[in-house]
PDB file of C-alpha atoms in Angstrom:
ATOM      1  CA  UNK A  32       0.000   0.000   0.000  1.00 58.00           C
ATOM      2  CA  UNK A  33       1.319   3.452  -0.886  1.00 61.00           C
ATOM      3  CA  UNK A  34       1.707   5.630   2.186  1.00 62.00           C
ATOM      4  CA  UNK A  35      -0.407   8.756   2.345  1.00 64.00           C
ATOM      5  CA  UNK A  36       1.742  11.360   4.158  1.00 64.00           C
ATOM      6  CA  UNK A  37      -0.971  12.035   6.741  1.00 71.00           C
ATOM      7  CA  UNK A  38      -0.951   8.320   7.688  1.00 83.00           C
ATOM      8  CA  UNK A  39       2.789   8.249   8.356  1.00 91.00           C
ATOM      9  CA  UNK A  40       3.661   8.575  12.012  1.00 93.00           C
ATOM     10  CA  UNK A  41       6.757   7.681  13.999  1.00 95.00           C
ATOM     11  CA  UNK A  42       6.952   3.920  14.305  1.00 95.00           C
ATOM     12  CA  UNK A  43       5.406   3.081  10.922  1.00 95.00           C
ATOM     13  CA  UNK A  44       7.286   0.451   8.921  1.00 96.00           C
ATOM     14  CA  UNK A  45       7.885   1.362   5.269  1.00 96.00           C
ATOM     15  CA  UNK A  46       9.843   0.404   2.180  1.00 97.00           C
ATOM     16  CA  UNK A  47      11.288   2.736  -0.481  1.00 97.00           C
ATOM     17  CA  UNK A  48       9.888   1.397  -3.780  1.00 96.00           C
ATOM     18  CA  UNK A  49      12.868   2.554  -5.880  1.00 96.00           C
ATOM     19  CA  UNK A  50      15.491   1.293  -3.387  1.00 97.00           C
ATOM     20  CA  UNK A  51      14.487  -2.211  -2.241  1.00 96.00           C
ATOM     21  CA  UNK A  52      18.107  -2.953  -1.279  1.00 98.00           C
ATOM     22  CA  UNK A  53      17.717  -0.468   1.617  1.00 98.00           C
ATOM     23  CA  UNK A  54      15.440  -3.003   3.334  1.00 97.00           C
ATOM     24  CA  UNK A  55      12.542  -1.981   5.523  1.00 97.00           C
ATOM     25  CA  UNK A  56      12.622   1.267   7.422  1.00 97.00           C
ATOM     26  CA  UNK A  57      11.018   2.692  10.520  1.00 97.00           C
ATOM     27  CA  UNK A  58       9.676   6.237  10.375  1.00 97.00           C
ATOM     28  CA  UNK A  59      11.445   8.395  12.969  1.00 97.00           C
ATOM     29  CA  UNK A  60       9.644  11.696  12.325  1.00 97.00           C
ATOM     30  CA  UNK A  61       7.370  13.449   9.848  1.00 95.00           C
ATOM     31  CA  UNK A  62       7.430  17.231   9.396  1.00 94.00           C
ATOM     32  CA  UNK A  63       5.256  18.544   6.602  1.00 92.00           C
ATOM     33  CA  UNK A  64       6.148  16.576   3.481  1.00 93.00           C
ATOM     34  CA  UNK A  65       9.482  15.255   4.817  1.00 95.00           C
ATOM     35  CA  UNK A  66       9.931  12.006   6.703  1.00 96.00           C
ATOM     36  CA  UNK A  67      13.077  10.784   8.415  1.00 98.00           C
ATOM     37  CA  UNK A  68      13.280   7.016   8.031  1.00 98.00           C
ATOM     38  CA  UNK A  69      15.854   4.646   9.519  1.00 98.00           C
ATOM     39  CA  UNK A  70      16.414   1.861   6.958  1.00 98.00           C
ATOM     40  CA  UNK A  71      18.009  -1.494   7.848  1.00 97.00           C
ATOM     41  CA  UNK A  72      20.709  -1.334   5.176  1.00 97.00           C
ATOM     42  CA  UNK A  73      21.004   2.405   4.518  1.00 97.00           C
ATOM     43  CA  UNK A  74      20.585   4.134   7.870  1.00 98.00           C
ATOM     44  CA  UNK A  75      18.717   7.409   8.370  1.00 98.00           C
ATOM     45  CA  UNK A  76      17.412   9.099   5.248  1.00 98.00           C
ATOM     46  CA  UNK A  77      15.207  12.178   4.857  1.00 98.00           C
ATOM     47  CA  UNK A  78      12.525  11.428   2.261  1.00 97.00           C
ATOM     48  CA  UNK A  79      10.583  14.111   0.386  1.00 96.00           C
ATOM     49  CA  UNK A  80       7.067  12.661   0.411  1.00 94.00           C
ATOM     50  CA  UNK A  81       6.054  14.960  -2.455  1.00 93.00           C
ATOM     51  CA  UNK A  82       8.482  13.030  -4.660  1.00 94.00           C
ATOM     52  CA  UNK A  83       8.577   9.495  -3.210  1.00 95.00           C
ATOM     53  CA  UNK A  84       5.536   7.346  -2.400  1.00 93.00           C
ATOM     54  CA  UNK A  85       6.796   5.058   0.346  1.00 95.00           C
ATOM     55  CA  UNK A  86       5.191   1.625   0.627  1.00 95.00           C
ATOM     56  CA  UNK A  87       3.483   1.355   4.009  1.00 94.00           C
ATOM     57  CA  UNK A  88       4.013  -2.133   5.447  1.00 94.00           C
ATOM     58  CA  UNK A  89       2.526  -1.587   8.891  1.00 83.00           C
ATOM     59  CA  UNK A  90       1.488   1.290  11.092  1.00 74.00           C
ATOM     60  CA  UNK A  91       2.259   1.980  14.702  1.00 64.00           C
ATOM     61  CA  UNK A  92      -1.446   1.330  15.321  1.00 56.00           C
ATOM     62  CA  UNK A  93      -1.260  -2.339  14.164  1.00 46.00           C
TER      63      UNK A  93
END
């Protein structure tokens, strides 16, 4: 499922669709249209949600 920015909250588990080798990531923070995500194989990355549609794997509400 593509993540809608308003659904992303700290703790959500996501995947970057163009960079599957980064592994899964956990959202650390979301400010406006930017999310900081800590990926297993890449580390912390700031993602512009206006450009990248992250794949939402699970939410912190699951």
